[in-house]
Amino acid sequence: MSLLIKNAKIQEKNNFFIKNVFCKKGKIASITNPDNTKFNADKTIDAKGKLLLPGGIDCHVHFREPGMEKKGNWKSESRAAAAGGITSVIDMPNTIPSTTTVQTLKEKRKTAEKNSLINFGFHFGAEKRKLAEINKVKNIASIKVFMGSSTGNLLVEEEKILEEIFRTGKQKNILIVLHAEEEKIIKKNSKKAREKNWNNVKYHNKIRSEKAESEAIKKALKIQKKVGNRIHFLHVSTKKGMQEIIKAKKRTKQVSCEVCPHHLFLNEKDLNRLGNFGKMNPPLRTKKDNEFLMNALKKGLIDFIATDHAPHTKKEKQKNYFDAPSGVTGIETVYSLLLNEAAKGKIKLSKVIEVLCEKPAEVYGIKNKGKIKEGFDADLVLVDLNKSFTVKNSDIHSKCKWTPFNGRKLKGKIEATIINGNIVYNKGKINSKIKGKEVKFEKKK
Ligand code: DOR
Ligand code: ZN
């Protein structure tokens, strides 16, 4: 099957031009001027001057399968991704069982291959007595470490073991990615919260405090400095934590970080409305943190955006604060949230492409993705930047059918999503027959 997308506005060297994009065998075969009639494709889309962007790459998702299929599975969550213009994801290891052994990775791979509509890769979890397993796995994105406990039972807080993991990363040239929240601080504050019966989500930011984040970041940076390996901070949420990373970035190129859409576009004030639907780890912070992170993103100090898409059912979220699980959906709204910023002139469109497509591919070494370029994979999204819409829970494809951005008006809609040259999403319709492929990670030199 070949596909021709005619008259599409695409980015070339920081400018936008109308071009024809011809896709063959899953790749971008040729980019020509619009008057070129050389290519006859099996299928043609006339973009009529609309934007064609690289598909989004979300390097931090929890698709829940195996083990928590009530919350989501590869089929449902990859459909949500396709509807949101995300064409590749990297799944986190806190499933049941955790992805911390050769066998569990193998099983998850099989499930994704069979069910995912979009391209996929995997993070491998660090678990204390199973570290030797890392020597036996192939084509993983990273080793993920939970420095503070969250959903699931993965946790490594001891400096000695962290150092051992960092050394393995160095030796095998594997990126270490960190959920940086200090377990000791969280534990101490949680105990106090129980005693005082702070059973309300408005205390979440107090319990999993700013300090919990910045102390964990400092601890990781100290070990990184000693070992000299590559580390990546997941979901940085505070100004204080970010400042530590900015300092470290001046000393080394081996430190990178991401920010989540909810830490840019939501804060504590939204909790009145959201309740536990705004509970996630790390928590929503303040407007000041939102602004600091947005500025850091614009300045290129934050490498990219990832969603931490972590579905939980409405029923679970309706429990009291202590019992409700942490995590929010995000995969379906992230592209539009950023396009909305671009449509309103608050951020450059080239920045959106950088932080959602180019940089995730670069940091993780994902081969042939993140750019509209001849020879690259034909993972594309067609966007109507002039179209406004309201985000609604009822439109969400994610199995749990809710979003913390419910009710938000956005400008910039995903019209169609193309995976490996196949149209998987088109104006609200999903083609469930399309299957994604596992992405390839190239080792950094
Ligand atoms: O809010 C979160 N949810 N943070 C995490 O670290 C895990 C995630 C989940 O899997 O639910
Ligand atoms: Zn996560």
JSON list of N, CA and C and ligand atoms in Angstrom, two decimals, residues 60 62 64 94 144 146 150-152 179 181 235 279-282 308 310-312 325-328, ligand 1:
[
{"chain": "A", "resi": 60, "resn": "HIS", "atom": "N", "xyz": [6.41, 8.03, 27.98]},
{"chain": "A", "resi": 60, "resn": "HIS", "atom": "CA", "xyz": [6.07, 7.69, 29.36]},
{"chain": "A", "resi": 60, "resn": "HIS", "atom": "C", "xyz": [4.57, 7.39, 29.45]},
{"chain": "A", "resi": 62, "resn": "HIS", "atom": "N", "xyz": [1.51, 4.32, 30.84]},
{"chain": "A", "resi": 62, "resn": "HIS", "atom": "CA", "xyz": [1.17, 3.11, 31.60]},
{"chain": "A", "resi": 62, "resn": "HIS", "atom": "C", "xyz": [-0.06, 2.50, 30.94]},
{"chain": "A", "resi": 64, "resn": "ARG", "atom": "N", "xyz": [-1.10, -0.54, 31.25]},
{"chain": "A", "resi": 64, "resn": "ARG", "atom": "CA", "xyz": [-1.80, -1.40, 32.23]},
{"chain": "A", "resi": 64, "resn": "ARG", "atom": "C", "xyz": [-1.90, -2.88, 31.93]},
{"chain": "A", "resi": 94, "resn": "ASN", "atom": "N", "xyz": [5.46, -0.91, 35.57]},
{"chain": "A", "resi": 94, "resn": "ASN", "atom": "CA", "xyz": [4.68, -1.23, 36.78]},
{"chain": "A", "resi": 94, "resn": "ASN", "atom": "C", "xyz": [3.33, -1.86, 36.46]},
{"chain": "A", "resi": 144, "resn": "LYS", "atom": "N", "xyz": [14.03, 1.73, 34.39]},
{"chain": "A", "resi": 144, "resn": "LYS", "atom": "CA", "xyz": [13.24, 2.68, 35.16]},
{"chain": "A", "resi": 144, "resn": "LYS", "atom": "C", "xyz": [13.40, 2.41, 36.65]},
{"chain": "A", "resi": 146, "resn": "PHE", "atom": "N", "xyz": [11.92, 3.62, 40.41]},
{"chain": "A", "resi": 146, "resn": "PHE", "atom": "CA", "xyz": [11.04, 4.38, 41.30]},
{"chain": "A", "resi": 146, "resn": "PHE", "atom": "C", "xyz": [11.83, 4.67, 42.57]},
{"chain": "A", "resi": 150, "resn": "SER", "atom": "N", "xyz": [4.99, 4.38, 44.22]},
{"chain": "A", "resi": 150, "resn": "SER", "atom": "CA", "xyz": [3.79, 4.90, 43.55]},
{"chain": "A", "resi": 150, "resn": "SER", "atom": "C", "xyz": [2.93, 3.70, 43.20]},
{"chain": "A", "resi": 151, "resn": "THR", "atom": "N", "xyz": [2.15, 3.77, 42.12]},
{"chain": "A", "resi": 151, "resn": "THR", "atom": "CA", "xyz": [1.33, 2.61, 41.73]},
{"chain": "A", "resi": 151, "resn": "THR", "atom": "C", "xyz": [2.25, 1.41, 41.47]},
{"chain": "A", "resi": 152, "resn": "GLY", "atom": "N", "xyz": [1.92, 0.26, 42.03]},
{"chain": "A", "resi": 152, "resn": "GLY", "atom": "CA", "xyz": [2.76, -0.94, 41.88]},
{"chain": "A", "resi": 152, "resn": "GLY", "atom": "C", "xyz": [3.69, -1.09, 43.06]},
{"chain": "A", "resi": 179, "resn": "HIS", "atom": "N", "xyz": [11.93, 8.13, 38.55]},
{"chain": "A", "resi": 179, "resn": "HIS", "atom": "CA", "xyz": [10.81, 8.76, 39.24]},
{"chain": "A", "resi": 179, "resn": "HIS", "atom": "C", "xyz": [11.42, 9.30, 40.53]},
{"chain": "A", "resi": 181, "resn": "GLU", "atom": "N", "xyz": [11.20, 11.03, 43.66]},
{"chain": "A", "resi": 181, "resn": "GLU", "atom": "CA", "xyz": [10.54, 11.54, 44.86]},
{"chain": "A", "resi": 181, "resn": "GLU", "atom": "C", "xyz": [11.16, 10.75, 46.01]},
{"chain": "A", "resi": 235, "resn": "HIS", "atom": "N", "xyz": [8.82, 13.30, 34.58]},
{"chain": "A", "resi": 235, "resn": "HIS", "atom": "CA", "xyz": [7.82, 14.22, 35.16]},
{"chain": "A", "resi": 235, "resn": "HIS", "atom": "C", "xyz": [8.33, 15.20, 36.23]},
{"chain": "A", "resi": 279, "resn": "LYS", "atom": "N", "xyz": [-5.36, 13.75, 41.31]},
{"chain": "A", "resi": 279, "resn": "LYS", "atom": "CA", "xyz": [-4.33, 13.14, 42.16]},
{"chain": "A", "resi": 279, "resn": "LYS", "atom": "C", "xyz": [-3.37, 12.32, 41.29]},
{"chain": "A", "resi": 280, "resn": "MET", "atom": "N", "xyz": [-2.12, 12.70, 41.32]},
{"chain": "A", "resi": 280, "resn": "MET", "atom": "CA", "xyz": [-1.09, 11.93, 40.61]},
{"chain": "A", "resi": 280, "resn": "MET", "atom": "C", "xyz": [0.25, 12.14, 41.33]},
{"chain": "A", "resi": 281, "resn": "ASN", "atom": "N", "xyz": [1.22, 11.30, 40.99]},
{"chain": "A", "resi": 281, "resn": "ASN", "atom": "CA", "xyz": [2.56, 11.41, 41.58]},
{"chain": "A", "resi": 281, "resn": "ASN", "atom": "C", "xyz": [3.60, 11.71, 40.51]},
{"chain": "A", "resi": 282, "resn": "PRO", "atom": "N", "xyz": [4.37, 12.78, 40.65]},
{"chain": "A", "resi": 282, "resn": "PRO", "atom": "CA", "xyz": [4.27, 13.83, 41.65]},
{"chain": "A", "resi": 282, "resn": "PRO", "atom": "C", "xyz": [2.99, 14.66, 41.47]},
{"chain": "A", "resi": 308, "resn": "ASP", "atom": "N", "xyz": [2.87, 10.64, 31.03]},
{"chain": "A", "resi": 308, "resn": "ASP", "atom": "CA", "xyz": [2.62, 9.81, 32.21]},
{"chain": "A", "resi": 308, "resn": "ASP", "atom": "C", "xyz": [1.16, 9.33, 32.22]},
{"chain": "A", "resi": 310, "resn": "ALA", "atom": "N", "xyz": [-1.73, 7.52, 32.82]},
{"chain": "A", "resi": 310, "resn": "ALA", "atom": "CA", "xyz": [-1.88, 6.49, 33.85]},
{"chain": "A", "resi": 310, "resn": "ALA", "atom": "C", "xyz": [-3.35, 6.34, 34.22]},
{"chain": "A", "resi": 311, "resn": "PRO", "atom": "N", "xyz": [-4.11, 5.62, 33.38]},
{"chain": "A", "resi": 311, "resn": "PRO", "atom": "CA", "xyz": [-5.55, 5.51, 33.63]},
{"chain": "A", "resi": 311, "resn": "PRO", "atom": "C", "xyz": [-5.90, 4.73, 34.89]},
{"chain": "A", "resi": 312, "resn": "HIS", "atom": "N", "xyz": [-6.91, 5.23, 35.58]},
{"chain": "A", "resi": 312, "resn": "HIS", "atom": "CA", "xyz": [-7.56, 4.51, 36.68]},
{"chain": "A", "resi": 312, "resn": "HIS", "atom": "C", "xyz": [-9.06, 4.68, 36.44]},
{"chain": "A", "resi": 325, "resn": "PRO", "atom": "N", "xyz": [-6.32, 5.85, 43.87]},
{"chain": "A", "resi": 325, "resn": "PRO", "atom": "CA", "xyz": [-4.99, 5.70, 43.27]},
{"chain": "A", "resi": 325, "resn": "PRO", "atom": "C", "xyz": [-4.53, 6.98, 42.57]},
{"chain": "A", "resi": 326, "resn": "SER", "atom": "N", "xyz": [-3.22, 7.09, 42.36]},
{"chain": "A", "resi": 326, "resn": "SER", "atom": "CA", "xyz": [-2.63, 8.26, 41.71]},
{"chain": "A", "resi": 326, "resn": "SER", "atom": "C", "xyz": [-2.45, 8.02, 40.22]},
{"chain": "A", "resi": 327, "resn": "GLY", "atom": "N", "xyz": [-2.73, 9.04, 39.43]},
{"chain": "A", "resi": 327, "resn": "GLY", "atom": "CA", "xyz": [-2.50, 8.94, 37.99]},
{"chain": "A", "resi": 327, "resn": "GLY", "atom": "C", "xyz": [-3.64, 9.53, 37.19]},
{"chain": "A", "resi": 328, "resn": "VAL", "atom": "N", "xyz": [-3.31, 10.13, 36.06]},
{"chain": "A", "resi": 328, "resn": "VAL", "atom": "CA", "xyz": [-4.32, 10.72, 35.18]},
{"chain": "A", "resi": 328, "resn": "VAL", "atom": "C", "xyz": [-4.05, 10.30, 33.73]},
{"chain": "B", "resi": 1, "resn": "DOR", "atom": "O1", "xyz": [0.56, 9.27, 39.22]},
{"chain": "B", "resi": 1, "resn": "DOR", "atom": "C1", "xyz": [1.20, 8.29, 38.91]},
{"chain": "B", "resi": 1, "resn": "DOR", "atom": "N1", "xyz": [0.60, 7.20, 38.38]},
{"chain": "B", "resi": 1, "resn": "DOR", "atom": "N2", "xyz": [2.50, 8.26, 39.14]},
{"chain": "B", "resi": 1, "resn": "DOR", "atom": "C2", "xyz": [3.24, 7.14, 39.01]},
{"chain": "B", "resi": 1, "resn": "DOR", "atom": "O2", "xyz": [4.41, 7.17, 39.32]},
{"chain": "B", "resi": 1, "resn": "DOR", "atom": "C3", "xyz": [2.62, 5.89, 38.55]},
{"chain": "B", "resi": 1, "resn": "DOR", "atom": "C4", "xyz": [1.37, 6.15, 37.84]},
{"chain": "B", "resi": 1, "resn": "DOR", "atom": "C5", "xyz": [0.53, 4.90, 37.73]},
{"chain": "B", "resi": 1, "resn": "DOR", "atom": "O3", "xyz": [1.04, 3.90, 37.22]},
{"chain": "B", "resi": 1, "resn": "DOR", "atom": "O4", "xyz": [-0.63, 4.94, 38.13]}
]
